[in-house]
Every structure is written in C-alpha cells, then in structure tokens.
PDB file of C-alpha atoms in Angstrom:
ATOM      1  CA  MET A 839     -61.350 -20.436  -3.842  1.00 53.00           C
ATOM      2  CA  THR A 840     -63.345 -22.255  -6.805  1.00 55.00           C
ATOM      3  CA  GLN A 841     -61.801 -22.356 -10.193  1.00 57.00           C
ATOM      4  CA  LYS A 842     -64.296 -19.891 -11.377  1.00 59.00           C
ATOM      5  CA  ASN A 843     -63.230 -17.349  -8.923  1.00 65.00           C
ATOM      6  CA  LYS A 844     -59.485 -18.037  -9.430  1.00 70.00           C
ATOM      7  CA  LEU A 845     -57.592 -14.347  -9.607  1.00 68.00           C
ATOM      8  CA  ASP A 846     -56.032 -13.821 -13.191  1.00 75.00           C
ATOM      9  CA  PHE A 847     -52.871 -12.199 -11.715  1.00 71.00           C
ATOM     10  CA  SER A 848     -51.432 -11.264 -15.202  1.00 76.00           C
ATOM     11  CA  PHE A 849     -54.716  -9.457 -16.104  1.00 77.00           C
ATOM     12  CA  ILE A 850     -54.492  -7.786 -12.757  1.00 78.00           C
ATOM     13  CA  MET A 851     -50.840  -6.795 -12.794  1.00 78.00           C
ATOM     14  CA  ALA A 852     -51.529  -5.472 -16.661  1.00 78.00           C
ATOM     15  CA  ALA A 853     -54.361  -3.283 -15.473  1.00 80.00           C
ATOM     16  CA  SER A 854     -52.432  -2.007 -12.478  1.00 81.00           C
ATOM     17  CA  VAL A 855     -49.507  -1.153 -14.753  1.00 80.00           C
ATOM     18  CA  HIS A 856     -51.955   0.623 -17.064  1.00 81.00           C
ATOM     19  CA  ASP A 857     -53.366   2.620 -14.109  1.00 82.00           C
ATOM     20  CA  MET A 858     -49.784   3.564 -12.761  1.00 84.00           C
ATOM     21  CA  LYS A 859     -48.526   4.664 -16.241  1.00 80.00           C
ATOM     22  CA  ASN A 860     -51.536   7.117 -16.753  1.00 84.00           C
ATOM     23  CA  SER A 861     -50.819   8.491 -13.136  1.00 84.00           C
ATOM     24  CA  LEU A 862     -47.058   8.757 -14.020  1.00 82.00           C
ATOM     25  CA  SER A 863     -47.751  10.547 -17.284  1.00 83.00           C
ATOM     26  CA  MET A 864     -49.947  13.293 -15.336  1.00 84.00           C
ATOM     27  CA  LEU A 865     -46.891  13.663 -13.105  1.00 83.00           C
ATOM     28  CA  LEU A 866     -44.362  13.820 -15.702  1.00 81.00           C
ATOM     29  CA  HIS A 867     -46.732  16.640 -17.367  1.00 82.00           C
ATOM     30  CA  SER A 868     -46.693  18.589 -14.202  1.00 84.00           C
ATOM     31  CA  LEU A 869     -42.981  18.050 -13.595  1.00 81.00           C
ATOM     32  CA  ASP A 870     -42.323  19.503 -17.073  1.00 79.00           C
ATOM     33  CA  GLU A 871     -44.443  22.596 -16.419  1.00 82.00           C
ATOM     34  CA  VAL A 872     -42.626  23.295 -13.071  1.00 81.00           C
ATOM     35  CA  ASN A 873     -39.396  22.683 -15.023  1.00 75.00           C
ATOM     36  CA  HIS A 874     -40.135  25.518 -17.422  1.00 74.00           C
ATOM     37  CA  GLU A 875     -41.179  27.972 -14.627  1.00 78.00           C
ATOM     38  CA  ILE A 876     -37.853  27.037 -12.745  1.00 75.00           C
ATOM     39  CA  ALA A 877     -35.720  27.542 -15.830  1.00 69.00           C
ATOM     40  CA  GLU A 878     -37.365  30.852 -16.578  1.00 71.00           C
ATOM     41  CA  LEU A 879     -36.358  31.937 -12.937  1.00 70.00           C
ATOM     42  CA  ASP A 880     -32.889  30.459 -13.208  1.00 68.00           C
ATOM     43  CA  LEU A 881     -33.167  28.613  -9.637  1.00 69.00           C
ATOM     44  CA  PRO A 882     -30.520  26.316  -8.385  1.00 71.00           C
ATOM     45  CA  ILE A 883     -33.237  23.522  -7.825  1.00 77.00           C
ATOM     46  CA  ALA A 884     -33.264  23.045 -11.357  1.00 75.00           C
ATOM     47  CA  GLN A 885     -30.639  20.176 -11.615  1.00 76.00           C
ATOM     48  CA  ARG A 886     -32.539  18.271  -8.967  1.00 81.00           C
ATOM     49  CA  MET A 887     -35.952  18.725 -10.619  1.00 81.00           C
ATOM     50  CA  ALA A 888     -34.467  17.425 -13.933  1.00 79.00           C
ATOM     51  CA  THR A 889     -33.069  14.530 -12.251  1.00 83.00           C
ATOM     52  CA  LEU A 890     -36.562  13.817 -10.617  1.00 84.00           C
ATOM     53  CA  GLN A 891     -38.161  14.081 -14.026  1.00 82.00           C
ATOM     54  CA  TYR A 892     -35.591  11.710 -15.612  1.00 83.00           C
ATOM     55  CA  GLU A 893     -36.176   8.906 -13.009  1.00 85.00           C
ATOM     56  CA  ALA A 894     -40.096   9.370 -13.144  1.00 86.00           C
ATOM     57  CA  ALA A 895     -39.669   8.817 -17.047  1.00 84.00           C
ATOM     58  CA  ARG A 896     -37.378   5.881 -16.761  1.00 84.00           C
ATOM     59  CA  VAL A 897     -40.268   4.171 -14.507  1.00 87.00           C
ATOM     60  CA  ASN A 898     -42.770   5.358 -16.955  1.00 86.00           C
ATOM     61  CA  ASN A 899     -40.777   3.819 -19.885  1.00 84.00           C
ATOM     62  CA  ASP A 900     -40.574   0.520 -17.766  1.00 85.00           C
ATOM     63  CA  LEU A 901     -44.310   0.488 -17.361  1.00 87.00           C
ATOM     64  CA  VAL A 902     -44.984   1.115 -21.004  1.00 86.00           C
ATOM     65  CA  GLN A 903     -42.691  -1.663 -22.051  1.00 86.00           C
ATOM     66  CA  LEU A 904     -44.462  -4.186 -19.381  1.00 86.00           C
ATOM     67  CA  LEU A 905     -47.663  -3.465 -20.561  1.00 87.00           C
ATOM     68  CA  SER A 906     -46.874  -3.623 -24.332  1.00 88.00           C
ATOM     69  CA  LEU A 907     -45.040  -7.027 -23.891  1.00 87.00           C
ATOM     70  CA  TYR A 908     -48.182  -8.345 -22.127  1.00 87.00           C
ATOM     71  CA  LYS A 909     -50.240  -7.341 -24.888  1.00 88.00           C
ATOM     72  CA  LEU A 910     -47.922  -8.839 -27.277  1.00 87.00           C
ATOM     73  CA  ASP A 911     -47.860 -12.166 -25.467  1.00 86.00           C
ATOM     74  CA  SER A 912     -51.662 -12.009 -25.397  1.00 86.00           C
ATOM     75  CA  ASP A 913     -51.852 -11.155 -29.191  1.00 86.00           C
ATOM     76  CA  MET A 914     -53.584  -7.750 -28.131  1.00 86.00           C
ATOM     77  CA  LEU A 915     -50.961  -5.657 -29.805  1.00 87.00           C
ATOM     78  CA  THR A 916     -50.487  -5.006 -33.462  1.00 88.00           C
ATOM     79  CA  ALA A 917     -48.285  -2.371 -35.304  1.00 90.00           C
ATOM     80  CA  ASP A 918     -50.268   0.605 -36.502  1.00 93.00           C
ATOM     81  CA  ILE A 919     -48.102   1.480 -39.425  1.00 94.00           C
ATOM     82  CA  ASP A 920     -48.317   4.924 -40.875  1.00 96.00           C
ATOM     83  CA  GLU A 921     -45.810   7.666 -42.608  1.00 97.00           C
ATOM     84  CA  HIS A 922     -43.913  10.047 -40.525  1.00 97.00           C
ATOM     85  CA  PHE A 923     -41.210  12.801 -41.085  1.00 97.00           C
ATOM     86  CA  LEU A 924     -38.211  11.370 -39.107  1.00 97.00           C
ATOM     87  CA  LEU A 925     -36.621  14.653 -38.174  1.00 97.00           C
ATOM     88  CA  ASP A 926     -40.041  15.727 -36.548  1.00 97.00           C
ATOM     89  CA  PHE A 927     -40.297  12.486 -34.695  1.00 97.00           C
ATOM     90  CA  LEU A 928     -36.782  12.442 -33.304  1.00 97.00           C
ATOM     91  CA  GLU A 929     -36.713  15.859 -32.319  1.00 97.00           C
ATOM     92  CA  GLU A 930     -39.989  15.368 -30.489  1.00 95.00           C
ATOM     93  CA  GLN A 931     -38.379  12.301 -28.468  1.00 95.00           C
ATOM     94  CA  VAL A 932     -35.284  14.417 -27.759  1.00 95.00           C
ATOM     95  CA  ALA A 933     -37.348  17.369 -26.389  1.00 92.00           C
ATOM     96  CA  ARG A 934     -38.362  15.234 -23.624  1.00 86.00           C
ATOM     97  CA  TYR A 935     -35.098  15.383 -22.165  1.00 88.00           C
ATOM     98  CA  HIS A 936     -34.207  19.149 -22.686  1.00 86.00           C
ATOM     99  CA  PRO A 937     -34.234  19.898 -19.056  1.00 79.00           C
ATOM    100  CA  LEU A 938     -31.981  17.271 -18.099  1.00 83.00           C
ATOM    101  CA  PHE A 939     -29.547  17.944 -20.925  1.00 87.00           C
ATOM    102  CA  ALA A 940     -29.482  21.645 -19.516  1.00 82.00           C
ATOM    103  CA  ALA A 941     -28.984  20.574 -16.256  1.00 79.00           C
ATOM    104  CA  ARG A 942     -25.988  17.787 -16.641  1.00 84.00           C
ATOM    105  CA  ASN A 943     -24.428  20.332 -19.320  1.00 88.00           C
ATOM    106  CA  MET A 944     -24.951  17.483 -22.069  1.00 92.00           C
ATOM    107  CA  ARG A 945     -25.226  18.053 -25.947  1.00 95.00           C
ATOM    108  CA  CYS A 946     -27.615  16.184 -27.786  1.00 96.00           C
ATOM    109  CA  GLU A 947     -27.418  16.242 -31.822  1.00 96.00           C
ATOM    110  CA  VAL A 948     -30.378  15.195 -34.075  1.00 97.00           C
ATOM    111  CA  ASP A 949     -28.909  14.321 -37.653  1.00 97.00           C
ATOM    112  CA  CYS A 950     -31.536  13.472 -40.205  1.00 97.00           C
ATOM    113  CA  ASP A 951     -32.635  14.842 -43.698  1.00 96.00           C
ATOM    114  CA  GLU A 952     -35.769  16.926 -43.151  1.00 95.00           C
ATOM    115  CA  ARG A 953     -37.454  15.320 -46.115  1.00 96.00           C
ATOM    116  CA  LEU A 954     -36.805  11.796 -44.823  1.00 97.00           C
ATOM    117  CA  THR A 955     -40.035   9.894 -44.209  1.00 97.00           C
ATOM    118  CA  GLY A 956     -40.826   6.439 -43.049  1.00 96.00           C
ATOM    119  CA  TYR A 957     -43.393   3.933 -42.414  1.00 96.00           C
ATOM    120  CA  PHE A 958     -43.715   2.737 -38.731  1.00 97.00           C
ATOM    121  CA  ASP A 959     -45.775   2.735 -35.584  1.00 96.00           C
ATOM    122  CA  SER A 960     -44.767   5.941 -33.747  1.00 96.00           C
ATOM    123  CA  ASP A 961     -46.127   5.161 -30.532  1.00 93.00           C
ATOM    124  CA  LEU A 962     -44.119   1.680 -30.368  1.00 94.00           C
ATOM    125  CA  VAL A 963     -41.115   3.181 -31.864  1.00 96.00           C
ATOM    126  CA  SER A 964     -41.287   6.174 -29.569  1.00 95.00           C
ATOM    127  CA  GLY A 965     -41.025   3.617 -26.660  1.00 92.00           C
ATOM    128  CA  VAL A 966     -37.924   2.153 -27.957  1.00 95.00           C
ATOM    129  CA  VAL A 967     -36.337   5.523 -28.661  1.00 96.00           C
ATOM    130  CA  ASN A 968     -37.094   6.855 -25.316  1.00 92.00           C
ATOM    131  CA  ASN A 969     -35.708   4.047 -23.206  1.00 91.00           C
ATOM    132  CA  ILE A 970     -32.639   4.088 -25.275  1.00 94.00           C
ATOM    133  CA  LEU A 971     -32.005   7.616 -24.710  1.00 94.00           C
ATOM    134  CA  ALA A 972     -32.764   7.554 -21.127  1.00 89.00           C
ATOM    135  CA  ASN A 973     -29.977   4.723 -21.098  1.00 89.00           C
ATOM    136  CA  ALA A 974     -27.719   6.642 -23.201  1.00 92.00           C
ATOM    137  CA  ILE A 975     -28.106   9.935 -20.875  1.00 91.00           C
ATOM    138  CA  ARG A 976     -27.276   7.629 -17.825  1.00 88.00           C
ATOM    139  CA  TYR A 977     -23.843   6.092 -19.389  1.00 90.00           C
ATOM    140  CA  SER A 978     -22.865   8.856 -21.628  1.00 94.00           C
ATOM    141  CA  ARG A 979     -20.111  11.373 -20.464  1.00 94.00           C
ATOM    142  CA  SER A 980     -21.413  14.451 -22.204  1.00 95.00           C
ATOM    143  CA  GLN A 981     -22.704  13.882 -25.984  1.00 96.00           C
ATOM    144  CA  ILE A 982     -25.349  11.950 -27.712  1.00 97.00           C
ATOM    145  CA  ARG A 983     -26.191  11.634 -31.184  1.00 97.00           C
ATOM    146  CA  VAL A 984     -29.736  10.665 -32.562  1.00 98.00           C
ATOM    147  CA  SER A 985     -29.720  10.127 -36.381  1.00 98.00           C
ATOM    148  CA  ALA A 986     -31.741   8.372 -39.052  1.00 98.00           C
ATOM    149  CA  ARG A 987     -30.997   7.236 -42.532  1.00 97.00           C
ATOM    150  CA  ALA A 988     -32.806   5.675 -45.463  1.00 96.00           C
ATOM    151  CA  VAL A 989     -31.523   2.580 -47.062  1.00 93.00           C
ATOM    152  CA  GLU A 990     -32.665   0.715 -50.154  1.00 88.00           C
ATOM    153  CA  ASP A 991     -35.333  -1.565 -48.117  1.00 92.00           C
ATOM    154  CA  GLY A 992     -36.046   0.683 -45.074  1.00 94.00           C
ATOM    155  CA  LEU A 993     -34.605   3.060 -42.708  1.00 96.00           C
ATOM    156  CA  TYR A 994     -32.148   3.018 -39.840  1.00 97.00           C
ATOM    157  CA  ILE A 995     -32.721   4.997 -36.545  1.00 98.00           C
ATOM    158  CA  THR A 996     -29.246   5.233 -34.553  1.00 98.00           C
ATOM    159  CA  ILE A 997     -28.741   6.330 -30.999  1.00 97.00           C
ATOM    160  CA  GLU A 998     -24.873   6.895 -30.258  1.00 97.00           C
ATOM    161  CA  ASP A 999     -23.241   8.079 -26.862  1.00 97.00           C
ATOM    162  CA  ASP A1000     -19.781   9.028 -25.931  1.00 96.00           C
ATOM    163  CA  GLY A1001     -19.663   6.526 -22.808  1.00 95.00           C
ATOM    164  CA  GLN A1002     -17.654   3.159 -22.410  1.00 93.00           C
ATOM    165  CA  GLY A1003     -19.738   1.154 -24.825  1.00 93.00           C
ATOM    166  CA  PHE A1004     -21.549  -1.916 -24.480  1.00 89.00           C
ATOM    167  CA  PRO A1005     -20.065  -5.054 -22.878  1.00 86.00           C
ATOM    168  CA  ALA A1006     -19.121  -7.709 -25.650  1.00 84.00           C
ATOM    169  CA  LYS A1007     -21.803 -10.207 -24.362  1.00 78.00           C
ATOM    170  CA  MET A1008     -24.590  -7.576 -25.291  1.00 80.00           C
ATOM    171  CA  VAL A1009     -23.297  -6.795 -28.493  1.00 82.00           C
ATOM    172  CA  GLU A1010     -23.183 -10.190 -29.847  1.00 74.00           C
ATOM    173  CA  ILE A1011     -26.698 -11.130 -29.476  1.00 67.00           C
ATOM    174  CA  PRO A1012     -28.828  -8.393 -27.624  1.00 60.00           C
ATOM    175  CA  GLU A1013     -32.174  -9.884 -28.167  1.00 57.00           C
ATOM    176  CA  GLN A1014     -31.189 -12.926 -26.111  1.00 61.00           C
ATOM    177  CA  LEU A1015     -30.576 -10.812 -22.911  1.00 56.00           C
ATOM    178  CA  SER A1016     -34.107 -10.742 -21.873  1.00 53.00           C
ATOM    179  CA  THR A1017     -34.134 -13.209 -18.903  1.00 52.00           C
ATOM    180  CA  GLU A1018     -30.943 -12.394 -17.630  1.00 55.00           C
ATOM    181  CA  VAL A1019     -30.307  -9.963 -14.514  1.00 50.00           C
ATOM    182  CA  ASP A1020     -26.929  -8.184 -13.517  1.00 55.00           C
ATOM    183  CA  PHE A1021     -27.381  -7.748  -9.863  1.00 47.00           C
ATOM    184  CA  GLU A1022     -24.349  -5.569  -9.766  1.00 53.00           C
ATOM    185  CA  SER A1023     -25.520  -2.831 -12.209  1.00 53.00           C
ATOM    186  CA  GLY A1024     -29.419  -3.447 -11.780  1.00 53.00           C
ATOM    187  CA  SER A1025     -29.813  -4.175 -15.318  1.00 59.00           C
ATOM    188  CA  THR A1026     -32.618  -6.399 -16.518  1.00 63.00           C
ATOM    189  CA  ASN A1027     -31.932  -5.910 -20.309  1.00 78.00           C
ATOM    190  CA  LEU A1028     -35.856  -5.485 -20.512  1.00 82.00           C
ATOM    191  CA  GLY A1029     -35.353  -2.524 -22.906  1.00 85.00           C
ATOM    192  CA  LEU A1030     -33.415  -4.474 -25.396  1.00 88.00           C
ATOM    193  CA  TYR A1031     -35.714  -7.276 -25.242  1.00 88.00           C
ATOM    194  CA  PHE A1032     -38.762  -4.815 -25.848  1.00 90.00           C
ATOM    195  CA  ALA A1033     -36.783  -2.968 -28.789  1.00 93.00           C
ATOM    196  CA  HIS A1034     -36.243  -6.293 -30.386  1.00 91.00           C
ATOM    197  CA  ARG A1035     -40.085  -7.502 -30.291  1.00 91.00           C
ATOM    198  CA  ILE A1036     -41.171  -3.884 -31.689  1.00 94.00           C
ATOM    199  CA  ALA A1037     -38.729  -4.155 -34.328  1.00 95.00           C
ATOM    200  CA  GLN A1038     -40.086  -7.282 -35.129  1.00 93.00           C
ATOM    201  CA  LEU A1039     -43.572  -6.122 -35.566  1.00 94.00           C
ATOM    202  CA  HIS A1040     -42.378  -4.239 -38.451  1.00 96.00           C
ATOM    203  CA  MET A1041     -42.361  -6.209 -41.727  1.00 94.00           C
ATOM    204  CA  GLN A1042     -42.501  -5.613 -45.531  1.00 92.00           C
ATOM    205  CA  LYS A1043     -42.243  -8.405 -47.766  1.00 89.00           C
ATOM    206  CA  ASP A1044     -39.598 -10.781 -46.848  1.00 90.00           C
ATOM    207  CA  LYS A1045     -37.999  -8.306 -44.421  1.00 94.00           C
ATOM    208  CA  THR A1046     -38.411  -7.914 -40.720  1.00 95.00           C
ATOM    209  CA  GLY A1047     -37.015  -5.233 -38.220  1.00 96.00           C
ATOM    210  CA  LYS A1048     -34.226  -5.742 -35.872  1.00 94.00           C
ATOM    211  CA  ILE A1049     -31.870  -4.092 -33.564  1.00 94.00           C
ATOM    212  CA  SER A1050     -28.089  -4.261 -33.302  1.00 93.00           C
ATOM    213  CA  LEU A1051     -25.313  -2.770 -31.161  1.00 93.00           C
ATOM    214  CA  ARG A1052     -21.864  -2.226 -31.356  1.00 94.00           C
ATOM    215  CA  ASN A1053     -19.272   0.313 -30.121  1.00 96.00           C
ATOM    216  CA  GLY A1054     -17.484   2.985 -31.730  1.00 94.00           C
ATOM    217  CA  GLY A1055     -19.376   5.221 -34.034  1.00 93.00           C
ATOM    218  CA  ALA A1056     -19.147   8.938 -34.427  1.00 93.00           C
ATOM    219  CA  LEU A1057     -18.812   9.505 -30.653  1.00 96.00           C
ATOM    220  CA  ASN A1058     -16.571   6.433 -29.845  1.00 95.00           C
ATOM    221  CA  GLY A1059     -18.967   5.000 -27.509  1.00 96.00           C
ATOM    222  CA  GLY A1060     -22.236   2.850 -27.443  1.00 95.00           C
ATOM    223  CA  VAL A1061     -24.111   2.760 -30.851  1.00 96.00           C
ATOM    224  CA  PHE A1062     -27.798   1.247 -30.772  1.00 96.00           C
ATOM    225  CA  GLU A1063     -29.530   0.791 -34.235  1.00 96.00           C
ATOM    226  CA  MET A1064     -33.112  -0.147 -35.185  1.00 97.00           C
ATOM    227  CA  TYR A1065     -33.667  -1.299 -38.622  1.00 97.00           C
ATOM    228  CA  LEU A1066     -37.241  -0.830 -40.186  1.00 97.00           C
ATOM    229  CA  PRO A1067     -38.105  -2.233 -43.294  1.00 96.00           C
TER     230      PRO A1067
END
C-alpha cells in the first residue's frame, strides 16, 4: 500500500465512534419510550429495562468522551459558551436516569437556586455530569445529591453519593489517572480525564476550570466537583 493510500485509523475510528453514538442515541430514545409504557402498566420487567437503558447510556457516554477527546487532540473542538439556568440544566441531566432511580429505589436530590445562572458549554458539561452521575449510580447505596452554587469568580457543580468514597490515589490528582487501567474494577479513568479536559476549556481572564475529588460531603461518600470560571 502506498503512502498516499495509507489508512488514517484515527479518522476511521472517530467516524465509526460517531456512527455508533448516533445509533445508540436512537436506541436510548426507543428504550425511554418503552420504559414509560412499562411504568404505566407497572410490569415486573421494569427493573431489567431500566438496567438495560443504564448500560446503554454508559456506552453512549464513553463514545461521546472518545469522540470529544479525539476532536480536542485534533484541535477541532472548542467550547461554545452561553448563559444557562443551572436548575433547569441539572434537572434535565437527572431526568435521564429517573427510570433507574425508581427501579433501584434510589433517591436523587437536586439542590440549586432557581435564579442561578452560569456561562458554560451545555453539551460538553452535560457529557461530564452524565458520566459522573452514571458512576455515582453504580457505586452509591441509595442516595445521590446534585447541586450548584455561585462563588465570586464562577460556579461549582457538585455530585455527591453515599457510597464508599474515592480511593486516596484518585483524590490526590484525579486528572493524572487517564493512562492507568484498574483491571480488577475495569476502570480506565477516562471519565475523569474527559472531565478535566472539558473543565480546562472554560476560561475567564486568569481563571481556568478544574475538577476535584474528595470524600465526605452531605452524604458521607464520594464528592465530585467541577469549577467553571
């Protein structure tokens, strides 16, 4: 094969991921419609359908992250910053998991002033919040709390759970875990690296977005925070 005809596997992988993501989005939409019909009929298969929807959503989140990271490294992705109401934004993300919360008898609280607004790329930050929410559902016992608050030079979006919390190594430097794979848990830490890169796309004067992890919080479990200037 000549150099001219050599395949660009990065481009092919990105195009394939884009195609798979679109197909999964259609599948998730159909699953959501079926879930609503099952919920109205109170059928026992509801929990299995909710689990199926959750796993499909996790795969979709991974594909969104892979495609976004490819675009970032290819200088094809920039943040489209606009003003958004935080309560509406957070409730929209949480609503995607309502069937699973109901099936697992879990409670997810959204704590945010209805007047609070912030400037950020809603599509990119939505990808971060969805991924962190999916992980919180996986590791929490029964409660999740999603909140947002304003600070002098920006805002914080926080997701807390009542699980066992993050390992000490993850709490110390979460953004440097991108190349490490935990074969016991199957974790690639790709989600944290994605969150770190998306936060860094948000800049205002001398401030840059960032993420942090800690343990404790209102639910005495893991706490993920994203700062957006």
